[in-house]
Tab-separated table of C-alpha atoms in Angstrom:
chain	number	residue	atom	x	y	z
R	1253	MET	CA	-18.323	26.679	35.545
R	1254	GLN	CA	-21.144	29.045	36.900
R	1255	VAL	CA	-21.314	32.208	35.160
R	1256	ILE	CA	-23.491	35.412	34.718
R	1257	ARG	CA	-24.975	35.521	30.921
R	1258	PHE	CA	-25.750	38.637	29.383
R	1259	ALA	CA	-28.698	36.962	27.587
R	1260	ASP	CA	-29.746	35.837	31.152
R	1261	LEU	CA	-29.324	39.481	31.489
R	1262	CYS	CA	-31.764	41.098	28.763
R	1263	ALA	CA	-34.448	38.290	29.414
R	1264	GLN	CA	-34.986	40.262	32.843
R	1265	GLY	CA	-34.898	43.381	31.812
R	1266	ALA	CA	-31.607	43.602	33.855
R	1267	VAL	CA	-30.632	45.860	30.957
R	1268	GLN	CA	-32.754	48.446	30.738
R	1269	GLY	CA	-30.892	52.195	30.738
R	1270	LYS	CA	-27.866	50.254	32.068
R	1271	ARG	CA	-24.216	51.297	30.364
R	1272	VAL	CA	-22.913	47.878	28.693
R	1273	PHE	CA	-18.807	47.317	28.159
R	1274	ILE	CA	-18.606	44.695	25.775
R	1275	ARG	CA	-15.074	43.576	24.961
R	1276	ALA	CA	-15.455	41.750	21.735
R	1277	ASP	CA	-12.967	40.147	18.999
R	1278	LEU	CA	-12.442	42.419	16.003
R	1279	ASN	CA	-9.782	42.293	15.788
R	1280	VAL	CA	-9.811	41.344	10.912
R	1281	PRO	CA	-7.729	41.068	8.558
R	1282	GLN	CA	-6.596	44.343	6.773
R	1283	ASP	CA	-4.884	45.192	3.387
R	1284	GLU	CA	-2.611	47.533	2.558
R	1285	ALA	CA	-5.309	49.877	1.933
R	1286	GLY	CA	-7.469	49.268	5.496
R	1287	ASN	CA	-9.465	47.882	3.727
R	1288	ILE	CA	-11.542	45.037	5.896
R	1289	THR	CA	-10.592	41.278	3.932
R	1290	GLU	CA	-12.779	39.040	5.957
R	1291	ASP	CA	-14.932	40.238	8.526
R	1292	THR	CA	-16.546	36.819	10.317
R	1293	ARG	CA	-15.811	38.647	13.456
R	1294	ILE	CA	-17.713	41.375	13.040
R	1295	ARG	CA	-20.529	39.635	12.252
R	1296	ALA	CA	-19.724	37.919	15.290
R	1297	SER	CA	-20.266	40.383	17.714
R	1298	VAL	CA	-23.635	41.184	15.831
R	1299	PRO	CA	-25.834	39.078	18.241
R	1300	ALA	CA	-24.270	40.572	21.902
R	1301	ILE	CA	-24.668	44.589	20.078
R	1302	GLN	CA	-28.104	43.351	19.462
R	1303	MET	CA	-29.421	42.581	22.379
R	1304	ALA	CA	-27.946	44.873	24.187
R	1305	LEU	CA	-29.658	48.164	21.791
R	1306	ASP	CA	-33.090	45.535	22.944
R	1307	ALA	CA	-32.609	45.659	25.881
R	1308	GLY	CA	-32.185	49.239	26.423
R	1309	GLY	CA	-28.600	49.350	27.107
R	1310	ALA	CA	-25.983	52.365	25.786
R	1311	VAL	CA	-24.275	50.447	24.020
R	1312	MET	CA	-20.184	50.704	23.718
R	1313	VAL	CA	-17.866	48.082	22.004
R	1314	THR	CA	-13.975	47.324	22.179
R	1315	SER	CA	-11.923	45.335	20.873
R	1316	HIS	CA	-8.364	45.068	19.655
R	1317	LEU	CA	-6.708	45.382	16.759
R	1318	GLY	CA	-3.037	44.228	15.368
R	1319	ARG	CA	-0.472	44.570	17.976
R	1320	PRO	CA	-0.789	48.170	18.854
R	1321	THR	CA	2.560	50.498	20.574
R	1322	GLU	CA	0.924	51.420	23.590
R	1323	GLY	CA	0.077	54.372	24.220
R	1324	GLN	CA	1.069	55.796	20.385
R	1325	PHE	CA	-1.200	56.078	18.045
R	1326	LYS	CA	-0.689	55.031	14.846
R	1327	PRO	CA	-3.811	55.118	11.778
R	1328	GLU	CA	-3.361	51.614	10.946
R	1329	ASP	CA	-4.563	50.586	14.502
R	1330	SER	CA	-7.860	52.264	14.751
R	1331	LEU	CA	-10.495	50.541	14.501
R	1332	ALA	CA	-12.023	52.969	12.773
R	1333	PRO	CA	-13.037	50.657	9.240
R	1334	VAL	CA	-14.044	48.016	11.922
R	1335	ALA	CA	-17.124	50.502	13.603
R	1336	LYS	CA	-18.052	51.888	9.788
R	1337	ARG	CA	-18.512	47.719	9.194
R	1338	LEU	CA	-20.361	47.587	12.421
R	1339	GLY	CA	-22.556	50.311	11.181
R	1340	GLU	CA	-23.479	47.983	8.082
R	1341	LEU	CA	-24.516	44.809	9.645
R	1342	LEU	CA	-26.695	46.907	12.516
R	1343	GLY	CA	-27.630	49.608	9.615
R	1344	ARG	CA	-26.839	52.412	12.100
R	1345	ASP	CA	-24.140	54.487	12.470
R	1346	VAL	CA	-21.785	53.461	14.862
R	1347	PRO	CA	-19.238	56.450	16.060
R	1348	LEU	CA	-15.761	55.667	16.919
R	1349	VAL	CA	-14.611	57.383	20.911
R	1350	ALA	CA	-10.737	58.717	21.085
R	1351	ASN	CA	-9.450	58.336	24.729
R	1352	TRP	CA	-11.922	57.571	26.045
R	1353	VAL	CA	-10.352	55.997	29.339
R	1354	ASP	CA	-10.136	59.955	31.246
R	1355	ASN	CA	-12.857	61.472	29.479
R	1356	GLY	CA	-16.393	59.266	29.693
R	1357	VAL	CA	-17.815	58.085	27.144
R	1358	PRO	CA	-21.135	59.989	25.051
R	1359	VAL	CA	-24.178	56.934	25.042
R	1360	ALA	CA	-27.303	57.113	25.612
R	1361	PRO	CA	-29.641	53.860	25.869
R	1362	GLY	CA	-30.486	52.428	22.275
R	1363	GLN	CA	-27.484	54.062	21.402
R	1364	VAL	CA	-23.772	51.962	20.334
R	1365	VAL	CA	-20.422	53.328	20.244
R	1366	MET	CA	-17.406	51.953	19.160
R	1367	LEU	CA	-13.966	52.639	21.793
R	1368	GLU	CA	-10.916	53.041	19.603
R	1369	ASN	CA	-8.185	50.273	20.004
R	1370	CYS	CA	-8.007	49.219	23.430
R	1371	ARG	CA	-4.260	48.194	23.424
R	1372	LEU	CA	-3.260	51.709	22.845
R	1373	ASN	CA	-4.328	52.399	26.471
R	1374	LYS	CA	-1.340	52.342	28.761
R	1375	GLY	CA	-2.277	48.831	31.531
R	1376	GLU	CA	-3.498	46.926	28.726
R	1377	LYS	CA	-1.545	44.016	27.670
R	1378	LYS	CA	-0.327	44.189	31.721
R	1379	ASN	CA	-3.819	44.366	33.320
R	1380	ASP	CA	-3.274	47.878	34.951
R	1381	GLU	CA	-5.683	47.715	38.249
R	1382	GLN	CA	-5.518	51.283	37.588
R	1383	LEU	CA	-6.437	51.137	34.054
R	1384	ALA	CA	-9.253	48.093	34.968
R	1385	ARG	CA	-10.703	50.179	37.404
R	1386	LYS	CA	-10.908	53.635	35.334
R	1387	MET	CA	-12.785	51.643	32.422
R	1388	ALA	CA	-14.932	49.933	34.582
R	1389	ALA	CA	-16.355	52.913	35.980
R	1390	LEU	CA	-17.727	53.869	32.566
R	1391	CYS	CA	-20.524	50.100	32.613
R	1392	ASP	CA	-22.702	49.439	34.696
R	1393	ILE	CA	-22.796	45.771	32.882
R	1394	TYR	CA	-19.443	44.264	31.413
R	1395	VAL	CA	-19.630	41.442	28.728
R	1396	ASN	CA	-16.350	39.614	27.788
R	1397	ASP	CA	-17.645	37.895	24.251
R	1398	ALA	CA	-14.036	37.690	22.761
R	1399	PHE	CA	-13.020	33.955	23.366
R	1400	GLY	CA	-9.929	34.865	20.963
R	1401	THR	CA	-8.743	36.785	23.848
R	1402	ALA	CA	-9.823	35.027	27.086
R	1403	HIS	CA	-6.308	33.468	27.480
R	1404	ARG	CA	-4.589	35.849	28.197
R	1405	ALA	CA	-5.540	38.231	31.531
R	1406	GLU	CA	-5.678	41.143	29.765
R	1407	GLY	CA	-7.491	44.644	31.479
R	1408	THR	CA	-10.538	44.927	29.412
R	1409	THR	CA	-9.990	40.586	29.268
R	1410	TYR	CA	-9.713	40.706	33.352
R	1411	GLY	CA	-9.615	43.828	34.698
R	1412	ILE	CA	-12.074	45.257	34.125
R	1413	ALA	CA	-14.231	42.110	35.116
R	1414	GLN	CA	-13.125	42.315	38.763
R	1415	PHE	CA	-14.081	45.881	39.382
R	1416	ALA	CA	-17.014	46.433	37.411
R	1417	PRO	CA	-20.632	46.166	39.162
R	1418	VAL	CA	-21.730	43.626	37.129
R	1419	ALA	CA	-19.454	41.276	35.022
R	1420	SER	CA	-20.962	38.727	32.204
R	1421	ALA	CA	-20.680	36.319	29.266
R	1422	GLY	CA	-22.209	37.036	25.751
R	1423	PRO	CA	-23.266	34.741	23.589
R	1424	LEU	CA	-20.447	34.000	21.532
R	1425	LEU	CA	-18.062	33.336	24.888
R	1426	ALA	CA	-21.500	31.208	26.978
R	1427	ALA	CA	-21.436	29.022	24.116
R	1428	GLU	CA	-17.952	28.471	24.144
R	1429	LEU	CA	-17.609	27.572	27.506
R	1430	ASP	CA	-20.965	24.784	26.800
R	1431	ALA	CA	-19.155	23.697	23.632
R	1432	LEU	CA	-15.877	23.068	25.598
R	1433	THR	CA	-17.726	21.372	28.881
R	1434	LYS	CA	-19.663	18.958	26.537
R	1435	ALA	CA	-16.851	18.050	25.115
R	1436	LEU	CA	-14.176	17.758	27.626
R	1437	ALA	CA	-15.683	17.909	31.156
R	1438	SER	CA	-18.572	15.897	30.117
R	1439	PRO	CA	-18.377	13.913	27.156
R	1440	ALA	CA	-20.667	11.245	25.963
R	1441	ARG	CA	-18.201	8.190	24.825
R	1442	PRO	CA	-16.501	7.082	23.817
R	1443	LEU	CA	-13.719	10.696	23.517
R	1444	VAL	CA	-11.683	11.189	20.540
R	1445	ALA	CA	-9.113	13.334	20.289
R	1446	ILE	CA	-7.357	14.333	17.080
R	1447	VAL	CA	-4.060	15.868	17.320
R	1448	ALA	CA	-2.210	16.982	14.310
R	1449	GLY	CA	-0.103	19.858	14.032
R	1450	SER	CA	4.026	19.672	11.939
R	1451	LYS	CA	5.688	19.562	15.985
R	1452	VAL	CA	4.667	17.223	18.909
R	1453	SER	CA	6.728	20.021	20.737
R	1454	THR	CA	4.223	22.946	20.197
R	1455	LYS	CA	1.708	19.969	21.438
R	1456	LEU	CA	2.906	17.910	23.685
R	1457	THR	CA	1.426	18.832	27.046
R	1458	ILE	CA	-1.949	18.534	24.760
R	1459	LEU	CA	-1.225	15.212	24.017
R	1460	GLN	CA	-0.214	15.047	28.217
R	1461	SER	CA	-3.587	16.580	29.868
R	1462	LEU	CA	-5.590	13.925	27.047
R	1463	ALA	CA	-3.998	11.143	27.345
R	1464	ASP	CA	-5.289	10.636	31.182
R	1465	LYS	CA	-8.433	12.060	29.271
R	1466	VAL	CA	-9.716	10.344	26.033
R	1467	ASP	CA	-10.260	6.454	24.764
R	1468	GLU	CA	-8.566	7.082	21.193
R	1469	LEU	CA	-5.996	10.034	20.970
R	1470	ILE	CA	-5.374	10.291	16.787
R	1471	VAL	CA	-2.706	12.277	15.662
R	1472	GLY	CA	-1.279	13.658	12.582
R	1473	GLY	CA	1.550	15.616	10.692
R	1474	GLY	CA	4.650	15.982	11.382
R	1475	ILE	CA	3.147	14.192	15.124
R	1476	ALA	CA	2.211	10.693	13.618
R	1477	ASN	CA	6.055	11.687	12.358
R	1478	THR	CA	7.082	11.055	16.009
R	1479	PHE	CA	4.823	8.403	16.592
R	1480	MET	CA	5.295	6.183	14.418
R	1481	LEU	CA	9.628	6.334	14.871
R	1482	ALA	CA	8.289	5.547	18.557
R	1483	ALA	CA	6.815	2.672	17.544
R	1484	GLY	CA	9.622	1.532	15.601
R	1485	LEU	CA	8.350	2.345	12.105
R	1486	PRO	CA	10.545	3.989	9.326
R	1487	ILE	CA	9.687	7.872	8.636
R	1488	GLY	CA	12.391	8.443	5.845
R	1489	LYS	CA	14.081	12.247	5.379
R	1490	SER	CA	9.820	12.849	7.011
R	1491	LEU	CA	9.722	16.090	9.873
R	1492	ALA	CA	9.562	14.554	13.216
R	1493	GLU	CA	11.167	15.344	16.548
R	1494	ALA	CA	13.755	12.499	17.540
R	1495	ASP	CA	14.282	14.017	20.746
R	1496	LEU	CA	10.490	13.436	22.023
R	1497	VAL	CA	10.553	9.891	21.230
R	1498	ASP	CA	10.395	8.777	24.663
R	1499	GLN	CA	6.810	11.736	25.240
R	1500	ALA	CA	5.553	10.161	23.096
R	1501	LYS	CA	5.847	6.393	24.024
R	1502	ALA	CA	5.447	7.574	27.501
R	1503	VAL	CA	2.362	8.628	26.326
R	1504	ILE	CA	0.808	5.403	24.552
R	1505	ALA	CA	1.661	4.020	27.625
R	1506	THR	CA	-0.372	6.635	28.892
R	1507	MET	CA	-3.163	5.401	26.577
R	1508	LYS	CA	-3.273	1.936	26.945
R	1509	ALA	CA	-2.678	1.640	31.089
R	1510	ARG	CA	-6.661	2.957	30.826
R	1511	GLY	CA	-7.754	0.580	27.869
R	1512	ALA	CA	-7.735	3.463	25.380
R	1513	GLU	CA	-5.177	4.319	22.135
R	1514	VAL	CA	-3.464	5.908	19.749
R	1515	PRO	CA	-3.667	4.499	16.233
R	1516	ILE	CA	-0.238	4.544	14.861
R	1517	PRO	CA	-0.347	4.763	10.825
R	1518	THR	CA	-0.506	1.689	8.547
R	1519	ASP	CA	0.077	3.058	5.317
R	1520	VAL	CA	1.272	6.304	4.363
R	1521	VAL	CA	1.124	8.853	0.852
R	1522	VAL	CA	4.950	9.609	0.251
R	1523	ALA	CA	6.529	11.375	-1.248
R	1524	THR	CA	10.334	13.054	-2.824
R	1525	GLU	CA	9.794	15.935	-2.405
R	1526	PHE	CA	7.459	19.287	-0.954
R	1527	SER	CA	5.725	20.618	-3.265
R	1528	ALA	CA	2.188	21.311	-4.266
R	1529	THR	CA	3.334	19.575	-8.302
R	1530	ALA	CA	4.900	15.801	-6.000
R	1531	LYS	CA	4.763	12.212	-7.568
R	1532	ALA	CA	2.040	11.044	-4.533
R	1533	THR	CA	3.089	7.115	-3.588
R	1534	VAL	CA	0.662	5.163	-1.006
R	1535	LYS	CA	3.264	3.146	0.862
R	1536	ALA	CA	3.064	1.061	3.952
R	1537	ALA	CA	3.778	2.254	6.625
R	1538	THR	CA	6.943	-0.306	7.128
R	1539	ASP	CA	8.046	0.271	3.419
R	1540	VAL	CA	8.991	3.912	3.893
R	1541	GLY	CA	11.851	4.662	2.617
R	1542	PRO	CA	15.197	6.338	3.606
R	1543	ASP	CA	14.349	9.148	0.879
R	1544	ASP	CA	10.442	9.966	1.345
R	1545	LEU	CA	8.491	12.196	3.322
R	1546	ILE	CA	5.341	11.548	4.655
R	1547	LEU	CA	2.436	13.593	3.484
R	1548	ASP	CA	-0.373	12.450	4.879
R	1549	ILE	CA	-1.660	8.452	5.924
R	1550	GLY	CA	-2.469	6.087	3.939
R	1551	PRO	CA	-6.353	4.733	2.796
R	1552	ASP	CA	-6.321	2.297	4.852
R	1553	THR	CA	-5.081	3.970	7.907
R	1554	ALA	CA	-8.217	6.285	6.717
R	1555	ALA	CA	-10.492	4.197	6.547
R	1556	ARG	CA	-9.489	2.850	9.692
R	1557	LEU	CA	-10.679	6.514	11.765
R	1558	ALA	CA	-13.445	6.873	9.489
R	1559	ALA	CA	-14.805	4.408	11.324
R	1560	GLN	CA	-13.836	4.619	14.271
R	1561	LEU	CA	-14.864	8.249	14.241
R	1562	MET	CA	-17.979	6.792	13.392
R	1563	LYS	CA	-18.565	4.641	16.554
R	1564	ALA	CA	-17.584	7.603	19.105
R	1565	GLY	CA	-19.933	10.021	21.359
R	1566	THR	CA	-17.300	13.060	21.158
R	1567	ILE	CA	-14.981	14.039	19.038
R	1568	VAL	CA	-12.765	16.943	19.599
R	1569	TRP	CA	-10.701	17.732	15.938
R	1570	ASN	CA	-7.715	20.092	15.749
R	1571	GLY	CA	-5.144	20.249	12.539
R	1572	PRO	CA	-5.653	18.229	9.517
R	1573	VAL	CA	-4.020	14.935	9.564
R	1574	GLY	CA	-1.770	16.115	6.470
R	1575	VAL	CA	-0.754	18.649	3.646
R	1576	PHE	CA	-4.151	19.338	2.945
R	1577	GLU	CA	-3.556	22.504	0.950
R	1578	PHE	CA	-2.303	20.032	-2.398
R	1579	ASP	CA	-4.424	17.492	-3.452
R	1580	GLN	CA	-2.660	14.581	-3.459
R	1581	PHE	CA	-1.249	14.755	-0.030
R	1582	ALA	CA	-5.219	16.003	1.777
R	1583	GLY	CA	-7.706	12.499	1.067
R	1584	GLY	CA	-6.689	11.673	4.881
R	1585	THR	CA	-7.884	15.579	5.871
R	1586	GLN	CA	-10.101	14.339	3.583
R	1587	ALA	CA	-12.019	11.286	5.041
R	1588	ILE	CA	-11.412	12.591	8.925
R	1589	ALA	CA	-13.980	15.550	7.948
R	1590	LYS	CA	-16.405	13.900	6.059
R	1591	ALA	CA	-16.035	10.836	8.668
R	1592	ILE	CA	-16.678	14.228	11.845
R	1593	ALA	CA	-19.895	15.805	9.402
R	1594	ALA	CA	-21.178	11.798	8.620
R	1595	SER	CA	-20.720	10.683	12.630
R	1596	PRO	CA	-23.146	11.200	14.787
R	1597	ALA	CA	-20.732	11.876	17.851
R	1598	PHE	CA	-20.941	15.247	19.442
R	1599	SER	CA	-18.360	17.248	17.474
R	1600	ILE	CA	-15.554	20.397	18.647
R	1601	ALA	CA	-13.443	21.349	16.437
R	1602	GLY	CA	-10.804	24.352	16.411
R	1603	GLY	CA	-7.065	25.821	15.574
R	1604	GLY	CA	-6.865	28.634	11.752
R	1605	ASP	CA	-5.995	25.074	9.653
R	1606	THR	CA	-8.514	22.843	10.381
R	1607	LEU	CA	-10.881	26.159	9.881
R	1608	ALA	CA	-9.703	26.112	6.807
R	1609	ALA	CA	-9.651	22.234	6.091
R	1610	ILE	CA	-13.754	22.645	7.347
R	1611	ALA	CA	-14.121	25.428	5.000
R	1612	LYS	CA	-12.249	23.240	1.983
R	1613	TYR	CA	-14.546	20.435	2.640
R	1614	GLY	CA	-18.370	22.144	2.957
R	1615	ILE	CA	-19.236	20.298	6.179
R	1616	GLU	CA	-19.432	23.450	8.757
R	1617	LYS	CA	-23.142	23.388	9.114
R	1618	ASP	CA	-22.168	19.220	10.006
R	1619	VAL	CA	-19.328	20.065	13.317
R	1620	GLY	CA	-21.264	20.234	15.975
R	1621	TYR	CA	-19.482	23.496	17.361
R	1622	ILE	CA	-16.577	25.216	14.912
R	1623	SER	CA	-14.698	27.568	18.694
R	1624	THR	CA	-13.867	31.142	16.780
R	1625	GLY	CA	-10.454	31.429	19.169
R	1626	GLY	CA	-7.279	29.585	18.029
R	1627	GLY	CA	-4.996	29.888	21.366
R	1628	ALA	CA	-7.604	29.868	23.816
R	1629	PHE	CA	-9.074	26.653	22.210
R	1630	LEU	CA	-5.706	25.118	22.217
R	1631	GLU	CA	-5.079	26.261	26.244
R	1632	VAL	CA	-8.269	24.028	27.433
R	1633	LEU	CA	-7.562	21.084	25.777
R	1634	GLU	CA	-3.977	21.105	28.177
R	1635	GLY	CA	-6.333	21.430	31.206
R	1636	LYS	CA	-5.248	25.569	31.860
R	1637	THR	CA	-8.251	27.735	33.067
R	1638	LEU	CA	-8.793	30.262	31.410
R	1639	PRO	CA	-8.191	33.604	33.092
R	1640	ALA	CA	-11.992	34.725	31.274
R	1641	PHE	CA	-13.857	32.718	32.176
R	1642	GLU	CA	-12.404	32.032	35.535
R	1643	ILE	CA	-12.949	35.598	36.951
R	1644	LEU	CA	-16.767	35.852	35.483
R	1645	ALA	CA	-16.947	32.142	37.296
R	1646	LYS	CA	-14.873	34.425	40.647
R	1647	ARG	CA	-17.936	37.163	39.709
R	1648	ALA	CA	-20.650	34.977	39.399
R	1649	ALA	CA	-19.808	32.906	42.590
R	1650	GLY	CA	-19.811	36.358	44.310
């Protein structure tokens, strides 16, 4: 997919003196007092902003924060704490501009301002054309650097890109596009996908889409329990969706017809209750009792999967394979994480629980690319074209 890259515009000198509108993802968690508790997204936005400043642009940055009601400002919806933190990171003052759509934005080349929460603007979520045209008139160059919202066609993620004189991808968005293309559009083989979670129903379309692409589809969590049922194995009282067994069988059949595989656990870790103090017992997959809860894959299964990951050319990871929050049920996820870290394969990982597992086992530097978007990452795995990518590609094509 060809898009205009903001980094290229900067390198070409095309940003000097131009008004640059950056849509970032600055939706950070805050405590009850409004203090930012985790600033990863703000730090991730700095390269695009600094790039624009260094290239001589007059820089405007905006984002959504929380779920405000359009047209109804409340103090807790304000980007003021974000502007303050961004200023600290940039080493300069970042003024906050309210009511910016109709009143213009006072910003000069070499300056940066924060535009108040974009979701306060009426028509933002429904991608109102009049709003989009007004926002586009504020800038010479639009930059989308918010992959976390790339699956939504909203005013600041899609509409403005239709009407701005130039629409480009920021460094974060471009990096996501490159990594996803490398992993899914032109992967080194074998391509192994790990899809785990509590329910097949929430990821059924992903499983169906990947079944046509991957060489091996590793399932984990409650999803694996449903596939165990499909394979005729007992699962006791484990979380599963018996009504989706036929769909699980169809995924297995699709893979098998291509000479590919959905590995079914041969051993599991069970308990009779779901708690941090539950006693963990390793059992053969055929020996799960009627009162057992399967809470992790067993050591033999983990070792077999780890060995297969070591032979992969590309690994896509979404979801831990067990209840890794409890250490006695974390062995499977830890083995998978360490195998991904040690594998020579290109790896891409996404989703909140996956990022938590990566952080727990300290393998951040050993994963080829860690996606910044949850819902957007999942939609790409489903085979969907994200609206933000679609409009940028259209604009690049002229």
